[in-house]
């Protein structure tokens, strides 16, 4: 059975969650991208998987109600978060209101999966950028159960994951708040795991946790921790996985034609980093510790943001300023020119050798840009040399 065209599949798990026979499993294909596989012997041809696939449905989009530069008033949360801590504030608010939060976390086996959290402590795992595709598993089913029990739900995920949830639910719920992330693309977990095993010289990744973000700008780095001890730390331009992610070398096919990468969004709230804040219109506040971009897209989303005003600094900005710093509010990520070459090489050479080959020029370019960024006087020297 064909649920949707393979190139359009986002791996959202909507079909897995709806199947009454539990005969659909997500399997790895190509270089690790997950796609649904139907057990034809167990299938009863009910067609529910086709019906709920978001690629077979038109998900309504909404224009921004407002646009905010924001951060948590709690300095501890702001420092510990990827940007300004907006997701943490939203999560805590939902828990305090007696609700449940669904988000991506690293499990005990170093897999990235969506989980439910009903305590503030259990939301801690949602912090930090994962830069890999989270597996939804049966979170849609669990979220629907909570909604039907009149328990408020905050569901945080990539736009395609939110699309999968909305398609799966098949009707609106007043007690659901959806929050999508401004997404650069979703590489398969297989590549990250292979890379980590290579650089860490470990076969067993259990118990490890990682983060791809610590500070803004060129300070971004890939850090791995074992029992709270840092065992790996490389800036993005010196780590093949991180650099490949930044250059959109190995996202799944659907990422490069993402229909959710626009100013109009499908979720109640959109969040991300407010890249480029203050470049064209002055912003006289400290942005070095991270600033969240918050875009309420529905009245319900706006009301939820308003309910968090006592925990958030909120500064009104414009959607045009937000879109200039976040290209995925304008269009999908553009595939790296060497992407097809990488895929072919990967099947023969494995991740690190294939990525090293495909990113050869980028690996030399970014250290130079970093030095210019860190030491501006070098730019003057380079310009003098070029003039001669």
PDB file of C-alpha atoms in Angstrom, residues 74-372:
ATOM      1  CA  UNK A  74      14.145  33.634  35.128  1.00  0.00           C
ATOM      2  CA  UNK A  75      17.878  33.996  34.432  1.00  0.00           C
ATOM      3  CA  UNK A  76      18.526  30.337  35.236  1.00  0.00           C
ATOM      4  CA  UNK A  77      16.042  29.195  32.592  1.00  0.00           C
ATOM      5  CA  UNK A  78      17.375  31.672  30.049  1.00  0.00           C
ATOM      6  CA  UNK A  79      20.979  30.551  30.462  1.00  0.00           C
ATOM      7  CA  UNK A  80      20.081  26.853  30.396  1.00  0.00           C
ATOM      8  CA  UNK A  81      17.949  27.147  27.263  1.00  0.00           C
ATOM      9  CA  UNK A  82      18.859  27.167  23.590  1.00  0.00           C
ATOM     10  CA  UNK A  83      17.697  30.735  22.981  1.00  0.00           C
ATOM     11  CA  UNK A  84      15.576  32.811  25.323  1.00  0.00           C
ATOM     12  CA  UNK A  85      13.775  30.010  27.141  1.00  0.00           C
ATOM     13  CA  UNK A  86      10.305  30.564  25.671  1.00  0.00           C
ATOM     14  CA  UNK A  87       9.596  26.838  25.334  1.00  0.00           C
ATOM     15  CA  UNK A  88      10.529  26.304  28.975  1.00  0.00           C
ATOM     16  CA  UNK A  89       8.179  29.078  30.100  1.00  0.00           C
ATOM     17  CA  UNK A  90       5.358  27.627  27.989  1.00  0.00           C
ATOM     18  CA  UNK A  91       5.993  24.130  29.345  1.00  0.00           C
ATOM     19  CA  UNK A  92       5.997  25.256  32.964  1.00  0.00           C
ATOM     20  CA  UNK A  93       2.791  27.218  32.437  1.00  0.00           C
ATOM     21  CA  UNK A  94       1.041  24.188  30.966  1.00  0.00           C
ATOM     22  CA  UNK A  95       2.183  21.957  33.836  1.00  0.00           C
ATOM     23  CA  UNK A  96       1.068  24.532  36.420  1.00  0.00           C
ATOM     24  CA  UNK A  97      -2.347  24.634  34.736  1.00  0.00           C
ATOM     25  CA  UNK A  98      -2.682  20.881  35.228  1.00  0.00           C
ATOM     26  CA  UNK A  99      -1.765  19.965  31.668  1.00  0.00           C
ATOM     27  CA  UNK A 100       0.720  17.752  29.849  1.00  0.00           C
ATOM     28  CA  UNK A 101       3.595  18.736  27.536  1.00  0.00           C
ATOM     29  CA  UNK A 102       4.836  16.636  24.626  1.00  0.00           C
ATOM     30  CA  UNK A 103       8.327  17.332  23.321  1.00  0.00           C
ATOM     31  CA  UNK A 104      11.552  15.769  22.044  1.00  0.00           C
ATOM     32  CA  UNK A 105      14.003  14.312  24.556  1.00  0.00           C
ATOM     33  CA  UNK A 106      17.047  12.039  24.626  1.00  0.00           C
ATOM     34  CA  UNK A 107      16.226   8.664  26.178  1.00  0.00           C
ATOM     35  CA  UNK A 108      18.508   6.337  28.144  1.00  0.00           C
ATOM     36  CA  UNK A 109      19.762   4.754  24.904  1.00  0.00           C
ATOM     37  CA  UNK A 110      20.616   8.130  23.318  1.00  0.00           C
ATOM     38  CA  UNK A 111      17.627   7.933  20.966  1.00  0.00           C
ATOM     39  CA  UNK A 112      15.622  11.104  20.356  1.00  0.00           C
ATOM     40  CA  UNK A 113      11.936  10.442  20.946  1.00  0.00           C
ATOM     41  CA  UNK A 114       8.822  12.435  21.727  1.00  0.00           C
ATOM     42  CA  UNK A 115       7.689  12.022  25.310  1.00  0.00           C
ATOM     43  CA  UNK A 116       4.938  13.286  27.602  1.00  0.00           C
ATOM     44  CA  UNK A 117       5.806  15.311  30.707  1.00  0.00           C
ATOM     45  CA  UNK A 118       3.402  16.166  33.514  1.00  0.00           C
ATOM     46  CA  UNK A 119       5.917  17.606  35.977  1.00  0.00           C
ATOM     47  CA  UNK A 120       8.284  20.539  35.649  1.00  0.00           C
ATOM     48  CA  UNK A 121      11.235  18.235  36.369  1.00  0.00           C
ATOM     49  CA  UNK A 122      10.306  15.874  33.531  1.00  0.00           C
ATOM     50  CA  UNK A 123      10.262  18.818  31.093  1.00  0.00           C
ATOM     51  CA  UNK A 124      13.997  19.343  31.575  1.00  0.00           C
ATOM     52  CA  UNK A 125      14.790  16.831  28.838  1.00  0.00           C
ATOM     53  CA  UNK A 126      13.048  19.024  26.281  1.00  0.00           C
ATOM     54  CA  UNK A 127      15.674  21.756  26.596  1.00  0.00           C
ATOM     55  CA  UNK A 128      18.266  22.216  23.885  1.00  0.00           C
ATOM     56  CA  UNK A 129      18.349  21.806  20.121  1.00  0.00           C
ATOM     57  CA  UNK A 130      18.540  18.178  18.950  1.00  0.00           C
ATOM     58  CA  UNK A 131      19.194  18.865  15.213  1.00  0.00           C
ATOM     59  CA  UNK A 132      17.954  15.417  14.254  1.00  0.00           C
ATOM     60  CA  UNK A 133      14.542  13.904  13.546  1.00  0.00           C
ATOM     61  CA  UNK A 134      12.707  12.977  16.717  1.00  0.00           C
ATOM     62  CA  UNK A 135      10.625   9.799  16.549  1.00  0.00           C
ATOM     63  CA  UNK A 136       7.020  10.534  17.497  1.00  0.00           C
ATOM     64  CA  UNK A 137       6.248   6.885  18.298  1.00  0.00           C
ATOM     65  CA  UNK A 138       2.711   6.847  19.845  1.00  0.00           C
ATOM     66  CA  UNK A 139       2.697  10.419  21.182  1.00  0.00           C
ATOM     67  CA  UNK A 140      -0.254  11.376  18.952  1.00  0.00           C
ATOM     68  CA  UNK A 141      -2.311   8.557  20.437  1.00  0.00           C
ATOM     69  CA  UNK A 142      -1.312   9.537  23.969  1.00  0.00           C
ATOM     70  CA  UNK A 143      -2.033  13.222  23.318  1.00  0.00           C
ATOM     71  CA  UNK A 144      -5.508  12.408  21.976  1.00  0.00           C
ATOM     72  CA  UNK A 145      -6.254  10.350  25.071  1.00  0.00           C
ATOM     73  CA  UNK A 146      -5.336  13.291  27.313  1.00  0.00           C
ATOM     74  CA  UNK A 147      -7.404  15.709  25.221  1.00  0.00           C
ATOM     75  CA  UNK A 148     -10.473  13.470  25.414  1.00  0.00           C
ATOM     76  CA  UNK A 149     -10.021  13.381  29.197  1.00  0.00           C
ATOM     77  CA  UNK A 150     -10.217  17.222  29.150  1.00  0.00           C
ATOM     78  CA  UNK A 151      -6.551  17.528  30.131  1.00  0.00           C
ATOM     79  CA  UNK A 152      -4.815  20.526  28.493  1.00  0.00           C
ATOM     80  CA  UNK A 153      -1.998  19.580  26.120  1.00  0.00           C
ATOM     81  CA  UNK A 154       0.955  21.566  24.792  1.00  0.00           C
ATOM     82  CA  UNK A 155       2.534  19.746  21.848  1.00  0.00           C
ATOM     83  CA  UNK A 156       5.929  21.062  20.693  1.00  0.00           C
ATOM     84  CA  UNK A 157       7.528  19.781  17.485  1.00  0.00           C
ATOM     85  CA  UNK A 158       8.637  20.534  13.962  1.00  0.00           C
ATOM     86  CA  UNK A 159       5.944  21.877  11.612  1.00  0.00           C
ATOM     87  CA  UNK A 160       5.580  18.512   9.872  1.00  0.00           C
ATOM     88  CA  UNK A 161       5.119  16.794  13.229  1.00  0.00           C
ATOM     89  CA  UNK A 162       2.399  19.288  14.151  1.00  0.00           C
ATOM     90  CA  UNK A 163       0.803  18.664  10.741  1.00  0.00           C
ATOM     91  CA  UNK A 164       0.842  14.944  11.493  1.00  0.00           C
ATOM     92  CA  UNK A 165      -0.839  15.540  14.857  1.00  0.00           C
ATOM     93  CA  UNK A 166      -3.557  17.788  13.430  1.00  0.00           C
ATOM     94  CA  UNK A 167      -4.270  15.327  10.616  1.00  0.00           C
ATOM     95  CA  UNK A 168      -4.370  12.417  13.047  1.00  0.00           C
ATOM     96  CA  UNK A 169      -6.789  14.173  15.431  1.00  0.00           C
ATOM     97  CA  UNK A 170      -9.170  14.989  12.542  1.00  0.00           C
ATOM     98  CA  UNK A 171     -10.944  17.670  14.586  1.00  0.00           C
ATOM     99  CA  UNK A 172      -9.968  20.725  16.675  1.00  0.00           C
ATOM    100  CA  UNK A 173      -9.609  20.554  20.453  1.00  0.00           C
ATOM    101  CA  UNK A 174     -10.024  23.670  22.584  1.00  0.00           C
ATOM    102  CA  UNK A 175      -7.611  22.286  25.185  1.00  0.00           C
ATOM    103  CA  UNK A 176      -4.755  21.760  22.690  1.00  0.00           C
ATOM    104  CA  UNK A 177      -1.946  24.280  22.126  1.00  0.00           C
ATOM    105  CA  UNK A 178       0.364  23.454  19.220  1.00  0.00           C
ATOM    106  CA  UNK A 179       3.832  25.007  19.073  1.00  0.00           C
ATOM    107  CA  UNK A 180       6.073  24.506  16.052  1.00  0.00           C
ATOM    108  CA  UNK A 181       9.786  25.176  15.788  1.00  0.00           C
ATOM    109  CA  UNK A 182      11.357  27.124  12.939  1.00  0.00           C
ATOM    110  CA  UNK A 183      13.002  24.094  11.394  1.00  0.00           C
ATOM    111  CA  UNK A 184      16.157  23.952   9.269  1.00  0.00           C
ATOM    112  CA  UNK A 185      15.556  20.306   8.331  1.00  0.00           C
ATOM    113  CA  UNK A 186      15.551  16.873   9.947  1.00  0.00           C
ATOM    114  CA  UNK A 187      18.513  14.536   9.360  1.00  0.00           C
ATOM    115  CA  UNK A 188      17.988  10.862  10.283  1.00  0.00           C
ATOM    116  CA  UNK A 189      19.150   9.641  13.678  1.00  0.00           C
ATOM    117  CA  UNK A 190      21.249   6.923  12.067  1.00  0.00           C
ATOM    118  CA  UNK A 191      23.763   9.497  10.787  1.00  0.00           C
ATOM    119  CA  UNK A 192      24.162  11.208  14.137  1.00  0.00           C
ATOM    120  CA  UNK A 193      24.611   7.897  15.948  1.00  0.00           C
ATOM    121  CA  UNK A 194      27.203   6.735  13.424  1.00  0.00           C
ATOM    122  CA  UNK A 195      29.080  10.015  13.753  1.00  0.00           C
ATOM    123  CA  UNK A 196      29.036   9.916  17.559  1.00  0.00           C
ATOM    124  CA  UNK A 197      30.357   6.365  17.621  1.00  0.00           C
ATOM    125  CA  UNK A 198      33.175   7.424  15.295  1.00  0.00           C
ATOM    126  CA  UNK A 199      34.317  10.563  17.148  1.00  0.00           C
ATOM    127  CA  UNK A 200      33.786   9.162  20.633  1.00  0.00           C
ATOM    128  CA  UNK A 201      35.260   5.737  19.841  1.00  0.00           C
ATOM    129  CA  UNK A 202      32.217   4.176  21.518  1.00  0.00           C
ATOM    130  CA  UNK A 203      29.788   1.528  20.339  1.00  0.00           C
ATOM    131  CA  UNK A 204      27.404   1.934  23.247  1.00  0.00           C
ATOM    132  CA  UNK A 205      25.915   5.436  23.402  1.00  0.00           C
ATOM    133  CA  UNK A 206      23.602   4.670  26.313  1.00  0.00           C
ATOM    134  CA  UNK A 207      23.505   7.321  29.023  1.00  0.00           C
ATOM    135  CA  UNK A 208      25.016  10.055  26.863  1.00  0.00           C
ATOM    136  CA  UNK A 209      23.366  13.394  26.261  1.00  0.00           C
ATOM    137  CA  UNK A 210      24.303  16.108  23.812  1.00  0.00           C
ATOM    138  CA  UNK A 211      23.567  19.635  22.765  1.00  0.00           C
ATOM    139  CA  UNK A 212      24.247  21.546  19.570  1.00  0.00           C
ATOM    140  CA  UNK A 213      23.862  24.994  20.990  1.00  0.00           C
ATOM    141  CA  UNK A 214      25.432  26.885  23.825  1.00  0.00           C
ATOM    142  CA  UNK A 215      25.796  30.443  22.631  1.00  0.00           C
ATOM    143  CA  UNK A 216      24.719  32.458  19.623  1.00  0.00           C
ATOM    144  CA  UNK A 217      26.710  33.110  16.486  1.00  0.00           C
ATOM    145  CA  UNK A 218      30.053  31.384  15.833  1.00  0.00           C
ATOM    146  CA  UNK A 219      30.061  30.117  19.431  1.00  0.00           C
ATOM    147  CA  UNK A 220      27.752  27.248  18.438  1.00  0.00           C
ATOM    148  CA  UNK A 221      29.286  23.877  19.193  1.00  0.00           C
ATOM    149  CA  UNK A 222      28.451  20.181  19.471  1.00  0.00           C
ATOM    150  CA  UNK A 223      28.926  18.998  23.048  1.00  0.00           C
ATOM    151  CA  UNK A 224      28.510  15.469  24.394  1.00  0.00           C
ATOM    152  CA  UNK A 225      28.202  14.652  28.097  1.00  0.00           C
ATOM    153  CA  UNK A 226      28.575  11.426  30.032  1.00  0.00           C
ATOM    154  CA  UNK A 227      27.425  11.510  33.665  1.00  0.00           C
ATOM    155  CA  UNK A 228      27.503  15.330  33.512  1.00  0.00           C
ATOM    156  CA  UNK A 229      31.140  15.269  32.367  1.00  0.00           C
ATOM    157  CA  UNK A 230      31.877  16.832  28.980  1.00  0.00           C
ATOM    158  CA  UNK A 231      33.634  14.290  26.763  1.00  0.00           C
ATOM    159  CA  UNK A 232      33.399  16.033  23.369  1.00  0.00           C
ATOM    160  CA  UNK A 233      33.269  19.690  22.337  1.00  0.00           C
ATOM    161  CA  UNK A 234      33.740  20.970  18.786  1.00  0.00           C
ATOM    162  CA  UNK A 235      32.619  24.217  17.125  1.00  0.00           C
ATOM    163  CA  UNK A 236      30.162  23.632  14.294  1.00  0.00           C
ATOM    164  CA  UNK A 237      32.738  24.211  11.563  1.00  0.00           C
ATOM    165  CA  UNK A 238      35.048  21.532  13.041  1.00  0.00           C
ATOM    166  CA  UNK A 239      32.368  18.860  13.466  1.00  0.00           C
ATOM    167  CA  UNK A 240      31.275  17.074  10.303  1.00  0.00           C
ATOM    168  CA  UNK A 241      27.733  16.371  11.457  1.00  0.00           C
ATOM    169  CA  UNK A 242      27.090  19.899  12.692  1.00  0.00           C
ATOM    170  CA  UNK A 243      28.622  21.496   9.602  1.00  0.00           C
ATOM    171  CA  UNK A 244      26.662  19.146   7.344  1.00  0.00           C
ATOM    172  CA  UNK A 245      23.464  20.041   9.159  1.00  0.00           C
ATOM    173  CA  UNK A 246      24.139  23.767   8.808  1.00  0.00           C
ATOM    174  CA  UNK A 247      24.783  23.294   5.085  1.00  0.00           C
ATOM    175  CA  UNK A 248      21.670  21.084   4.587  1.00  0.00           C
ATOM    176  CA  UNK A 249      23.744  18.192   3.283  1.00  0.00           C
ATOM    177  CA  UNK A 250      21.726  15.248   4.558  1.00  0.00           C
ATOM    178  CA  UNK A 251      18.143  16.180   5.424  1.00  0.00           C
ATOM    179  CA  UNK A 252      15.335  13.925   4.218  1.00  0.00           C
ATOM    180  CA  UNK A 253      13.876  14.603   0.757  1.00  0.00           C
ATOM    181  CA  UNK A 254      10.715  16.256   2.090  1.00  0.00           C
ATOM    182  CA  UNK A 255      12.724  18.945   3.905  1.00  0.00           C
ATOM    183  CA  UNK A 256      13.866  20.510   0.652  1.00  0.00           C
ATOM    184  CA  UNK A 257      10.269  20.915  -0.518  1.00  0.00           C
ATOM    185  CA  UNK A 258       8.749  21.669   2.896  1.00  0.00           C
ATOM    186  CA  UNK A 259       5.319  23.217   2.481  1.00  0.00           C
ATOM    187  CA  UNK A 260       5.341  24.588   6.022  1.00  0.00           C
ATOM    188  CA  UNK A 261       8.396  26.844   5.570  1.00  0.00           C
ATOM    189  CA  UNK A 262       6.596  30.169   5.209  1.00  0.00           C
ATOM    190  CA  UNK A 263       5.451  33.172   7.221  1.00  0.00           C
ATOM    191  CA  UNK A 264       1.993  31.638   7.472  1.00  0.00           C
ATOM    192  CA  UNK A 265       2.088  28.761   9.966  1.00  0.00           C
ATOM    193  CA  UNK A 266      -0.106  25.798  10.896  1.00  0.00           C
ATOM    194  CA  UNK A 267       0.448  25.964  14.682  1.00  0.00           C
ATOM    195  CA  UNK A 268      -0.995  28.164  17.389  1.00  0.00           C
ATOM    196  CA  UNK A 269       2.502  29.436  18.211  1.00  0.00           C
ATOM    197  CA  UNK A 270       5.819  29.409  16.344  1.00  0.00           C
ATOM    198  CA  UNK A 271       9.110  29.726  18.218  1.00  0.00           C
ATOM    199  CA  UNK A 272      12.778  29.871  17.303  1.00  0.00           C
ATOM    200  CA  UNK A 273      15.867  32.039  17.658  1.00  0.00           C
ATOM    201  CA  UNK A 274      15.461  35.710  16.767  1.00  0.00           C
ATOM    202  CA  UNK A 275      18.428  35.773  14.385  1.00  0.00           C
ATOM    203  CA  UNK A 276      19.320  39.216  13.046  1.00  0.00           C
ATOM    204  CA  UNK A 277      17.505  41.065  15.823  1.00  0.00           C
ATOM    205  CA  UNK A 278      18.479  44.734  15.877  1.00  0.00           C
ATOM    206  CA  UNK A 279      20.487  44.741  12.642  1.00  0.00           C
ATOM    207  CA  UNK A 280      18.116  47.061  10.776  1.00  0.00           C
ATOM    208  CA  UNK A 281      15.958  48.412  13.578  1.00  0.00           C
ATOM    209  CA  UNK A 282      17.630  49.209  16.890  1.00  0.00           C
ATOM    210  CA  UNK A 283      17.145  46.859  19.821  1.00  0.00           C
ATOM    211  CA  UNK A 284      18.738  48.262  22.948  1.00  0.00           C
ATOM    212  CA  UNK A 285      18.873  45.143  25.093  1.00  0.00           C
ATOM    213  CA  UNK A 286      21.397  42.381  25.739  1.00  0.00           C
ATOM    214  CA  UNK A 287      20.996  39.626  23.123  1.00  0.00           C
ATOM    215  CA  UNK A 288      24.180  37.683  23.915  1.00  0.00           C
ATOM    216  CA  UNK A 289      22.426  35.333  26.349  1.00  0.00           C
ATOM    217  CA  UNK A 290      19.844  34.318  23.774  1.00  0.00           C
ATOM    218  CA  UNK A 291      16.563  35.725  22.493  1.00  0.00           C
ATOM    219  CA  UNK A 292      13.490  33.753  21.519  1.00  0.00           C
ATOM    220  CA  UNK A 293      11.326  34.612  18.558  1.00  0.00           C
ATOM    221  CA  UNK A 294       7.667  34.075  19.473  1.00  0.00           C
ATOM    222  CA  UNK A 295       4.940  34.257  16.830  1.00  0.00           C
ATOM    223  CA  UNK A 296       1.358  33.666  17.975  1.00  0.00           C
ATOM    224  CA  UNK A 297      -0.545  32.578  14.859  1.00  0.00           C
ATOM    225  CA  UNK A 298      -4.040  32.056  16.285  1.00  0.00           C
ATOM    226  CA  UNK A 299      -6.205  33.773  18.878  1.00  0.00           C
ATOM    227  CA  UNK A 300      -5.718  30.728  21.114  1.00  0.00           C
ATOM    228  CA  UNK A 301      -1.957  30.988  20.702  1.00  0.00           C
ATOM    229  CA  UNK A 302      -2.028  34.706  21.483  1.00  0.00           C
ATOM    230  CA  UNK A 303      -4.105  34.090  24.606  1.00  0.00           C
ATOM    231  CA  UNK A 304      -1.606  31.475  25.799  1.00  0.00           C
ATOM    232  CA  UNK A 305       1.346  33.833  25.245  1.00  0.00           C
ATOM    233  CA  UNK A 306      -0.554  36.557  27.106  1.00  0.00           C
ATOM    234  CA  UNK A 307      -1.042  34.162  30.026  1.00  0.00           C
ATOM    235  CA  UNK A 308       2.768  33.888  30.302  1.00  0.00           C
ATOM    236  CA  UNK A 309       3.413  37.642  30.373  1.00  0.00           C
ATOM    237  CA  UNK A 310       4.488  37.589  34.012  1.00  0.00           C
ATOM    238  CA  UNK A 311       7.267  35.105  33.126  1.00  0.00           C
ATOM    239  CA  UNK A 312       8.419  36.556  29.803  1.00  0.00           C
ATOM    240  CA  UNK A 313       9.990  39.771  28.576  1.00  0.00           C
ATOM    241  CA  UNK A 314       8.061  40.582  25.395  1.00  0.00           C
ATOM    242  CA  UNK A 315       9.123  43.182  22.817  1.00  0.00           C
ATOM    243  CA  UNK A 316       6.963  43.703  19.756  1.00  0.00           C
ATOM    244  CA  UNK A 317       8.799  43.402  16.427  1.00  0.00           C
ATOM    245  CA  UNK A 318       7.743  42.725  12.810  1.00  0.00           C
ATOM    246  CA  UNK A 319       7.320  39.555  10.791  1.00  0.00           C
ATOM    247  CA  UNK A 320       9.583  40.999   8.093  1.00  0.00           C
ATOM    248  CA  UNK A 321      12.449  41.421  10.571  1.00  0.00           C
ATOM    249  CA  UNK A 322      11.913  37.881  11.829  1.00  0.00           C
ATOM    250  CA  UNK A 323      11.868  36.469   8.301  1.00  0.00           C
ATOM    251  CA  UNK A 324      15.101  38.225   7.318  1.00  0.00           C
ATOM    252  CA  UNK A 325      16.967  36.381  10.037  1.00  0.00           C
ATOM    253  CA  UNK A 326      15.132  33.072   9.655  1.00  0.00           C
ATOM    254  CA  UNK A 327      15.118  31.941   6.034  1.00  0.00           C
ATOM    255  CA  UNK A 328      12.771  29.029   6.840  1.00  0.00           C
ATOM    256  CA  UNK A 329      10.026  31.630   7.340  1.00  0.00           C
ATOM    257  CA  UNK A 330      10.456  32.323   3.620  1.00  0.00           C
ATOM    258  CA  UNK A 331      11.378  29.031   1.960  1.00  0.00           C
ATOM    259  CA  UNK A 332      12.667  25.516   2.661  1.00  0.00           C
ATOM    260  CA  UNK A 333      16.355  24.814   3.129  1.00  0.00           C
ATOM    261  CA  UNK A 334      18.267  24.492  -0.120  1.00  0.00           C
ATOM    262  CA  UNK A 335      20.052  21.186  -0.564  1.00  0.00           C
ATOM    263  CA  UNK A 336      23.858  21.282  -0.526  1.00  0.00           C
ATOM    264  CA  UNK A 337      25.308  21.010  -4.018  1.00  0.00           C
ATOM    265  CA  UNK A 338      27.093  17.787  -3.000  1.00  0.00           C
ATOM    266  CA  UNK A 339      24.047  16.082  -1.452  1.00  0.00           C
ATOM    267  CA  UNK A 340      23.607  13.427  -4.140  1.00  0.00           C
ATOM    268  CA  UNK A 341      27.334  12.776  -4.104  1.00  0.00           C
ATOM    269  CA  UNK A 342      27.184  12.360  -0.333  1.00  0.00           C
ATOM    270  CA  UNK A 343      24.392   9.781  -0.559  1.00  0.00           C
ATOM    271  CA  UNK A 344      26.292   7.739  -3.131  1.00  0.00           C
ATOM    272  CA  UNK A 345      29.526   7.935  -1.150  1.00  0.00           C
ATOM    273  CA  UNK A 346      27.789   7.127   2.120  1.00  0.00           C
ATOM    274  CA  UNK A 347      26.691   3.710   0.896  1.00  0.00           C
ATOM    275  CA  UNK A 348      30.330   2.851   0.204  1.00  0.00           C
ATOM    276  CA  UNK A 349      32.344   4.851   2.715  1.00  0.00           C
ATOM    277  CA  UNK A 350      30.098   5.459   5.728  1.00  0.00           C
ATOM    278  CA  UNK A 351      29.145   8.801   7.252  1.00  0.00           C
ATOM    279  CA  UNK A 352      32.395  10.462   8.268  1.00  0.00           C
ATOM    280  CA  UNK A 353      34.348   9.768   5.085  1.00  0.00           C
ATOM    281  CA  UNK A 354      31.406  10.684   2.850  1.00  0.00           C
ATOM    282  CA  UNK A 355      30.703  13.895   4.773  1.00  0.00           C
ATOM    283  CA  UNK A 356      34.396  14.850   4.828  1.00  0.00           C
ATOM    284  CA  UNK A 357      34.529  14.471   1.063  1.00  0.00           C
ATOM    285  CA  UNK A 358      31.328  16.423   0.386  1.00  0.00           C
ATOM    286  CA  UNK A 359      32.172  19.247   2.804  1.00  0.00           C
ATOM    287  CA  UNK A 360      35.800  19.707   1.753  1.00  0.00           C
ATOM    288  CA  UNK A 361      35.446  23.366   0.691  1.00  0.00           C
ATOM    289  CA  UNK A 362      33.216  24.249   3.646  1.00  0.00           C
ATOM    290  CA  UNK A 363      35.710  22.778   6.118  1.00  0.00           C
ATOM    291  CA  UNK A 364      38.352  25.243   4.939  1.00  0.00           C
ATOM    292  CA  UNK A 365      36.063  28.242   4.506  1.00  0.00           C
ATOM    293  CA  UNK A 366      34.409  28.423   7.926  1.00  0.00           C
ATOM    294  CA  UNK A 367      37.544  28.476  10.119  1.00  0.00           C
ATOM    295  CA  UNK A 368      38.715  31.469   8.095  1.00  0.00           C
ATOM    296  CA  UNK A 369      35.353  33.212   8.532  1.00  0.00           C
ATOM    297  CA  UNK A 370      35.507  32.494  12.250  1.00  0.00           C
ATOM    298  CA  UNK A 371      38.939  34.099  12.561  1.00  0.00           C
ATOM    299  CA  UNK A 372      37.688  37.189  10.720  1.00  0.00           C
TER     300      UNK A 372
END
